[in-house]
C-alpha cells in the first residue's frame, strides 16, 4: 500500500511540508470548514494518483503555477518498503530510490505499473492496472465522474470497453479465455484466407451463392461433354488410359525441352574447350613473320602490349576453366533429369493411339471443370470460415452475457446492502443492468436526482472495492458535496469499515453529525486551509498585490 508522499513544492507557512503519511483504510485530505476552494485538495488527490502511475497531475494547476517538480512516494508490501520518485516532465519514467530519495535506478512507467499489479496480486489475464485503478480514482481533472455512467472510468471509453474492464477485474476473463482464443483463431484463418484470395493464391469466386450455383450447372454440362468425348473418341480407352496418355505427352514435351538445353550447353562447352586448348597468344615466329610484311613495325611496343594481353589471358583462362566446370555440372544434371523422364515414359508403357486433338480437347474440358470446382471449393471454404467466426462470436457473447449476469447480481446485492445502511427507512438502491456484452444501464429506480446519482456512483465503487481485488479508490470533494448530509453520514461509516485504502477530499465537516466528524478527524492525513496552509503554501485564485510606485 501507499505509505507516504512528499514534494519540495508542498509548503506550509513558508516551510516544506513533511511527508504525508498514509495508512490502511480511510485517508482524508481535509479542507476548510467554510468549503474554501483552491487550497489544493484536488491537487493532493491527483498527486496520490500520480504515485499510482497516473499522468493527470503533470498537467494540473500545481505544475502550471509552480513549474515542473518531483513527487516522492513510498509503498509497503509484506513488511518491506520501496521508495520511488517521478518528475512531472518525465511522466513515462519512474525512479527507484533510497529511503532518502536518492535515485538509484530508472524504470519505464509500464514496468512500475506491472510491478504494482503483481504486488497487489491483481495480475489477472489482460487486466490493465492503470485503466482499472484510474476508473475508480474519481478526481477533478480526470473527467471520470459522470454520475449517470459510473462504469466509464476512462474518458472516451465505450460501454463495451468499460464492461470488459469490469469483467477482467472480477477475474472472470479466464472463464471466457478459451472462447476468446477460439474466436481469435477463426478470425485469423478468415483473414489469412481473404489475403490469399486477394493475392490470387487461391481461386476467387465473385458473385457468391449465385455464381456457386451457376458453376455447379456448368460443371454438370462439362462432365456430360467430357463423357461424350470419351465415348466417341476413345471408346476402347479408360479414363486411366487417357490420364496416362496426357502424362506421357507432358513428359515427352519436357524431354524435348531438356534435350534442346543439353545441346545448347554442349555447344557452349565445346567453345570453352577450344578457347582453353588453342588460345589467341602470338608466338615469336608470328612476330618474325610480321616484320616481313611490315619492315618498319615497332616490335618492342608489340611485345609490351602482348605482355599485358598475356596477363589478361591468364585471368580469362581461369574464368573459362571455372565456367567449363559449371557447364559440365549442368549437362550432367540435365542428363540425369532426362534419364528419369525417359524411365517415367517407359513405366507408363504402351497406351494405344490417341490423337493429339482428342487429348487437347479432353485436357481443355477437364481443366475448365477443375477450375470451376476450385472456385466452388474456395467459396465453401470461405463460408465455412465465416460460419466458424460467427459461431465463435456468438459463443463468446453468450459466455460473457452469462458471466455479466452473475457480476450484475453480486454488485446489485452489495449495493443494496450498503444503501440500506444509509437510511432509517428503506430506499431504492442503485441498480446495474447489463443489456448486452456492450451495453448497460445504471440508475436508482424512480429517483433521478443529482445527489442520488452521485450517491449511486459512490455505492457502486464501494461495492466493487469490497467484491474484487481492486486495491484502492479515491473520491474528490466535488462528488461528495453533491450528496445529502444523511447519506454522507452512512457513506463515512462504510468508508471506515474498509481495510483497503480509500482516499477522499472533504470539507465543511462541521455540518455533519459528531460520529461523521469523528471519522473524518481520526483518518485525516493532510489538513489544508487558507493563509499559507494551502498545499503549495499559497492560493492562486487571489490577485497578488502590486507595489505602489511611491513605495518603490
Short mmCIF file of C-alpha atoms in Angstrom, two decimals, residues 2-283:
data_model
loop_
_atom_site.label_atom_id
_atom_site.label_comp_id
_atom_site.label_asym_id
_atom_site.label_seq_id
_atom_site.Cartn_x
_atom_site.Cartn_y
_atom_site.Cartn_z
CA UNK A 2 0.98 3.66 -0.38
CA UNK A 3 2.53 4.83 2.90
CA UNK A 4 3.90 8.32 2.18
CA UNK A 5 4.11 11.10 -0.38
CA UNK A 6 6.11 14.34 -0.45
CA UNK A 7 7.47 17.07 -2.68
CA UNK A 8 9.74 20.06 -2.12
CA UNK A 9 7.00 22.31 -3.50
CA UNK A 10 4.45 21.18 -0.88
CA UNK A 11 4.75 24.06 1.57
CA UNK A 12 3.06 25.23 4.77
CA UNK A 13 3.75 28.69 6.19
CA UNK A 14 6.87 29.03 4.07
CA UNK A 15 8.38 25.65 5.09
CA UNK A 16 8.48 22.42 3.13
CA UNK A 17 5.85 20.03 4.42
CA UNK A 18 6.95 16.74 5.94
CA UNK A 19 5.94 13.59 4.01
CA UNK A 20 2.19 12.96 4.05
CA UNK A 21 1.63 9.61 5.80
CA UNK A 22 -0.97 7.10 4.60
CA UNK A 23 -2.42 4.02 6.24
CA UNK A 24 -4.80 1.16 5.64
CA UNK A 25 -8.45 2.06 5.23
CA UNK A 26 -9.68 5.64 5.01
CA UNK A 27 -7.26 8.52 4.29
CA UNK A 28 -8.78 12.01 4.37
CA UNK A 29 -7.49 15.21 2.75
CA UNK A 30 -9.45 17.65 4.92
CA UNK A 31 -10.25 21.17 3.79
CA UNK A 32 -11.78 24.24 5.42
CA UNK A 33 -14.95 24.42 7.47
CA UNK A 34 -16.27 27.09 5.11
CA UNK A 35 -15.58 25.00 1.98
CA UNK A 36 -12.85 27.31 0.67
CA UNK A 37 -11.70 26.28 -2.80
CA UNK A 38 -8.28 26.45 -4.48
CA UNK A 39 -6.36 25.29 -1.44
CA UNK A 40 -5.02 22.14 -3.14
CA UNK A 41 -7.40 19.32 -2.19
CA UNK A 42 -7.81 18.07 -5.76
CA UNK A 43 -4.11 18.62 -6.47
CA UNK A 44 -3.23 16.47 -3.46
CA UNK A 45 -5.59 13.77 -4.75
CA UNK A 46 -4.02 13.95 -8.20
CA UNK A 47 -0.57 13.65 -6.61
CA UNK A 48 -1.76 10.41 -4.99
CA UNK A 49 -2.96 9.23 -8.40
CA UNK A 50 0.48 10.21 -9.77
CA UNK A 51 2.08 7.91 -7.21
CA UNK A 52 -0.06 5.06 -8.56
CA UNK A 53 1.16 5.68 -12.11
CA UNK A 54 -1.31 8.35 -13.29
CA UNK A 55 -0.38 11.25 -15.57
CA UNK A 56 -3.10 13.86 -14.95
CA UNK A 57 -1.14 15.58 -12.18
CA UNK A 58 1.57 16.57 -14.69
CA UNK A 59 -0.91 19.00 -16.30
CA UNK A 60 -2.54 20.18 -13.08
CA UNK A 61 -2.63 23.73 -11.66
CA UNK A 62 0.28 22.93 -9.36
CA UNK A 63 2.58 22.29 -12.33
CA UNK A 64 1.22 25.25 -14.28
CA UNK A 65 1.90 27.66 -11.40
CA UNK A 66 4.96 26.11 -9.72
CA UNK A 67 6.70 24.58 -12.71
CA UNK A 68 7.89 21.02 -13.13
CA UNK A 69 8.90 19.24 -9.95
CA UNK A 70 9.46 15.87 -8.35
CA UNK A 71 6.97 13.79 -6.35
CA UNK A 72 8.47 11.31 -3.89
CA UNK A 73 6.46 8.38 -2.56
CA UNK A 74 6.80 5.00 -0.91
CA UNK A 75 4.88 1.73 -0.98
CA UNK A 76 4.98 -1.06 1.56
CA UNK A 77 4.30 -4.71 0.77
CA UNK A 78 4.84 -7.69 3.09
CA UNK A 79 6.72 -5.53 5.58
CA UNK A 80 9.21 -4.18 3.03
CA UNK A 81 9.25 -0.52 1.98
CA UNK A 82 10.04 0.60 -1.57
CA UNK A 83 10.89 4.23 -2.35
CA UNK A 84 10.18 5.90 -5.68
CA UNK A 85 10.13 9.30 -7.37
CA UNK A 86 8.52 10.72 -10.50
CA UNK A 87 9.19 14.01 -12.23
CA UNK A 88 6.36 15.90 -13.87
CA UNK A 89 8.31 16.49 -17.08
CA UNK A 90 9.22 12.78 -17.38
CA UNK A 91 5.83 11.16 -16.92
CA UNK A 92 6.91 7.90 -18.61
CA UNK A 93 9.75 7.35 -16.12
CA UNK A 94 9.77 6.17 -12.51
CA UNK A 95 12.91 6.27 -10.38
CA UNK A 96 13.69 3.69 -7.73
CA UNK A 97 15.27 5.45 -4.76
CA UNK A 98 16.96 5.06 -1.41
CA UNK A 99 14.98 5.93 1.72
CA UNK A 100 16.37 9.47 1.35
CA UNK A 101 15.00 9.61 -2.20
CA UNK A 102 18.32 9.45 -3.98
CA UNK A 103 17.76 7.98 -7.47
CA UNK A 104 19.31 4.54 -7.91
CA UNK A 105 17.54 3.03 -10.91
CA UNK A 106 15.33 4.20 -13.76
CA UNK A 107 12.17 2.29 -14.72
CA UNK A 108 9.74 2.72 -17.56
CA UNK A 109 6.27 3.60 -16.32
CA UNK A 110 4.82 0.33 -17.58
CA UNK A 111 7.44 -1.58 -15.58
CA UNK A 112 6.32 0.25 -12.46
CA UNK A 113 2.59 -0.35 -13.01
CA UNK A 114 3.27 -4.01 -13.81
CA UNK A 115 5.22 -4.20 -10.55
CA UNK A 116 2.28 -2.69 -8.65
CA UNK A 117 -0.08 -5.09 -10.38
CA UNK A 118 1.98 -8.03 -9.17
CA UNK A 119 2.46 -6.65 -5.65
CA UNK A 120 -1.28 -6.09 -5.27
CA UNK A 121 -1.90 -9.62 -6.61
CA UNK A 122 -4.20 -8.48 -9.41
CA UNK A 123 -2.10 -9.75 -12.30
CA UNK A 124 -5.22 -11.17 -13.93
CA UNK A 125 -5.20 -12.04 -17.65
CA UNK A 126 -5.47 -8.99 -19.92
CA UNK A 127 -6.10 -6.60 -16.98
CA UNK A 128 -4.53 -3.14 -17.21
CA UNK A 129 -3.55 -1.86 -13.76
CA UNK A 130 -3.74 1.80 -14.74
CA UNK A 131 -7.03 1.64 -16.62
CA UNK A 132 -8.57 -0.29 -13.75
CA UNK A 133 -7.34 1.89 -10.90
CA UNK A 134 -7.88 5.13 -12.77
CA UNK A 135 -11.51 4.17 -13.35
CA UNK A 136 -12.10 4.31 -9.59
CA UNK A 137 -9.94 7.35 -8.81
CA UNK A 138 -12.64 9.96 -9.36
CA UNK A 139 -10.81 13.25 -9.05
CA UNK A 140 -11.44 16.66 -10.56
CA UNK A 141 -9.41 16.89 -13.78
CA UNK A 142 -9.73 13.22 -14.71
CA UNK A 143 -13.21 13.60 -16.26
CA UNK A 144 -14.37 10.22 -14.99
CA UNK A 145 -17.11 11.26 -12.60
CA UNK A 146 -20.18 11.12 -14.86
CA UNK A 147 -22.72 10.04 -12.25
CA UNK A 148 -25.01 8.63 -14.95
CA UNK A 149 -22.27 6.42 -16.44
CA UNK A 150 -20.17 5.26 -13.45
CA UNK A 151 -18.66 2.32 -15.36
CA UNK A 152 -16.98 4.71 -17.80
CA UNK A 153 -13.87 5.32 -15.75
CA UNK A 154 -11.75 6.41 -18.72
CA UNK A 155 -12.91 9.39 -20.84
CA UNK A 156 -13.85 8.26 -24.33
CA UNK A 157 -14.17 4.60 -23.44
CA UNK A 158 -17.13 2.85 -25.00
CA UNK A 159 -19.59 0.86 -22.92
CA UNK A 160 -18.04 -2.32 -24.29
CA UNK A 161 -14.54 -1.37 -23.07
CA UNK A 162 -15.88 -0.34 -19.67
CA UNK A 163 -17.72 -3.64 -19.28
CA UNK A 164 -14.66 -5.55 -20.49
CA UNK A 165 -12.52 -3.91 -17.78
CA UNK A 166 -15.05 -4.91 -15.10
CA UNK A 167 -15.10 -8.47 -16.40
CA UNK A 168 -11.32 -8.69 -16.05
CA UNK A 169 -11.31 -7.03 -12.61
CA UNK A 170 -13.69 -9.69 -11.33
CA UNK A 171 -11.15 -12.19 -12.74
CA UNK A 172 -13.80 -13.77 -14.92
CA UNK A 173 -11.84 -13.38 -18.14
CA UNK A 174 -10.37 -16.83 -17.52
CA UNK A 175 -13.88 -18.26 -17.89
CA UNK A 176 -14.15 -17.00 -21.47
CA UNK A 177 -10.49 -17.13 -22.45
CA UNK A 178 -10.87 -20.40 -24.37
CA UNK A 179 -13.85 -18.99 -26.28
CA UNK A 180 -11.92 -15.79 -26.96
CA UNK A 181 -8.96 -17.77 -28.28
CA UNK A 182 -11.28 -19.86 -30.46
CA UNK A 183 -12.80 -16.70 -31.94
CA UNK A 184 -9.35 -15.16 -32.47
CA UNK A 185 -8.18 -18.31 -34.27
CA UNK A 186 -11.27 -18.35 -36.51
CA UNK A 187 -10.77 -14.65 -37.27
CA UNK A 188 -7.10 -15.18 -38.17
CA UNK A 189 -7.97 -18.07 -40.51
CA UNK A 190 -10.62 -15.99 -42.23
CA UNK A 191 -8.24 -13.03 -42.62
CA UNK A 192 -5.50 -15.32 -43.97
CA UNK A 193 -7.88 -16.87 -46.49
CA UNK A 194 -9.08 -13.45 -47.66
CA UNK A 195 -5.47 -12.31 -48.05
CA UNK A 196 -4.71 -15.44 -50.09
CA UNK A 197 -7.66 -14.65 -52.36
CA UNK A 198 -6.52 -11.04 -52.71
CA UNK A 199 -3.11 -12.15 -53.98
CA UNK A 200 -4.61 -14.97 -56.09
CA UNK A 201 -3.01 -17.77 -54.07
CA UNK A 202 -6.44 -19.41 -54.03
CA UNK A 203 -9.26 -19.00 -56.57
CA UNK A 204 -11.76 -16.23 -56.06
CA UNK A 205 -15.49 -16.65 -56.58
CA UNK A 206 -17.12 -13.36 -57.46
CA UNK A 207 -20.89 -13.47 -57.25
CA UNK A 208 -21.39 -15.50 -54.09
CA UNK A 209 -24.01 -18.21 -53.90
CA UNK A 210 -25.49 -17.30 -57.29
CA UNK A 211 -22.15 -17.87 -59.03
CA UNK A 212 -21.68 -21.05 -56.99
CA UNK A 213 -24.95 -22.46 -58.37
CA UNK A 214 -24.02 -21.38 -61.91
CA UNK A 215 -20.68 -23.13 -61.53
CA UNK A 216 -22.41 -26.34 -60.45
CA UNK A 217 -24.57 -26.22 -63.56
CA UNK A 218 -21.52 -25.57 -65.78
CA UNK A 219 -19.65 -28.46 -64.16
CA UNK A 220 -22.56 -30.81 -64.90
CA UNK A 221 -22.62 -29.69 -68.56
CA UNK A 222 -18.87 -30.06 -68.95
CA UNK A 223 -18.91 -33.51 -67.38
CA UNK A 224 -21.51 -34.56 -69.96
CA UNK A 225 -19.29 -33.16 -72.74
CA UNK A 226 -16.28 -35.00 -71.33
CA UNK A 227 -18.20 -38.24 -71.10
CA UNK A 228 -19.47 -37.86 -74.69
CA UNK A 229 -15.97 -37.05 -75.96
CA UNK A 230 -14.51 -40.07 -74.22
CA UNK A 231 -17.23 -42.35 -75.55
CA UNK A 232 -16.98 -41.12 -79.14
CA UNK A 233 -13.22 -40.67 -79.48
CA UNK A 234 -11.78 -43.33 -77.19
CA UNK A 235 -14.35 -45.98 -76.56
CA UNK A 236 -11.59 -48.54 -76.13
CA UNK A 237 -9.70 -46.47 -73.57
CA UNK A 238 -10.42 -45.94 -69.92
CA UNK A 239 -10.11 -42.69 -68.03
CA UNK A 240 -6.84 -44.04 -66.65
CA UNK A 241 -5.54 -44.57 -70.18
CA UNK A 242 -6.41 -41.00 -71.10
CA UNK A 243 -4.69 -39.67 -67.99
CA UNK A 244 -1.61 -41.77 -68.79
CA UNK A 245 -1.59 -40.55 -72.36
CA UNK A 246 -1.78 -36.96 -71.24
CA UNK A 247 1.02 -37.54 -68.75
CA UNK A 248 3.11 -39.21 -71.47
CA UNK A 249 2.57 -36.22 -73.75
CA UNK A 250 3.67 -33.87 -71.00
CA UNK A 251 6.77 -35.95 -70.29
CA UNK A 252 7.74 -36.10 -73.95
CA UNK A 253 7.43 -32.33 -74.17
CA UNK A 254 9.68 -31.97 -71.11
CA UNK A 255 12.12 -34.46 -72.62
CA UNK A 256 12.37 -32.48 -75.84
CA UNK A 257 12.99 -29.25 -73.93
CA UNK A 258 15.78 -30.80 -71.83
CA UNK A 259 17.43 -32.34 -74.92
CA UNK A 260 17.45 -28.89 -76.53
CA UNK A 261 19.01 -27.38 -73.42
CA UNK A 262 21.67 -30.13 -73.34
CA UNK A 263 22.60 -29.41 -76.97
CA UNK A 264 22.95 -25.70 -76.21
CA UNK A 265 25.11 -26.44 -73.18
CA UNK A 266 27.32 -28.88 -75.16
CA UNK A 267 27.95 -26.24 -77.82
CA UNK A 268 28.97 -23.81 -75.08
CA UNK A 269 31.28 -26.44 -73.58
CA UNK A 270 32.95 -27.06 -76.95
CA UNK A 271 33.68 -23.35 -77.37
CA UNK A 272 35.16 -23.12 -73.90
CA UNK A 273 37.42 -26.14 -74.51
CA UNK A 274 38.61 -24.66 -77.82
CA UNK A 275 39.46 -21.37 -76.11
CA UNK A 276 41.40 -23.16 -73.41
CA UNK A 277 43.20 -25.54 -75.84
CA UNK A 278 44.17 -23.09 -78.59
CA UNK A 279 44.14 -19.65 -77.05
CA UNK A 280 44.96 -16.48 -79.08
CA UNK A 281 48.51 -15.86 -77.89
CA UNK A 282 51.03 -14.84 -80.71
CA UNK A 283 54.39 -16.65 -80.75
#
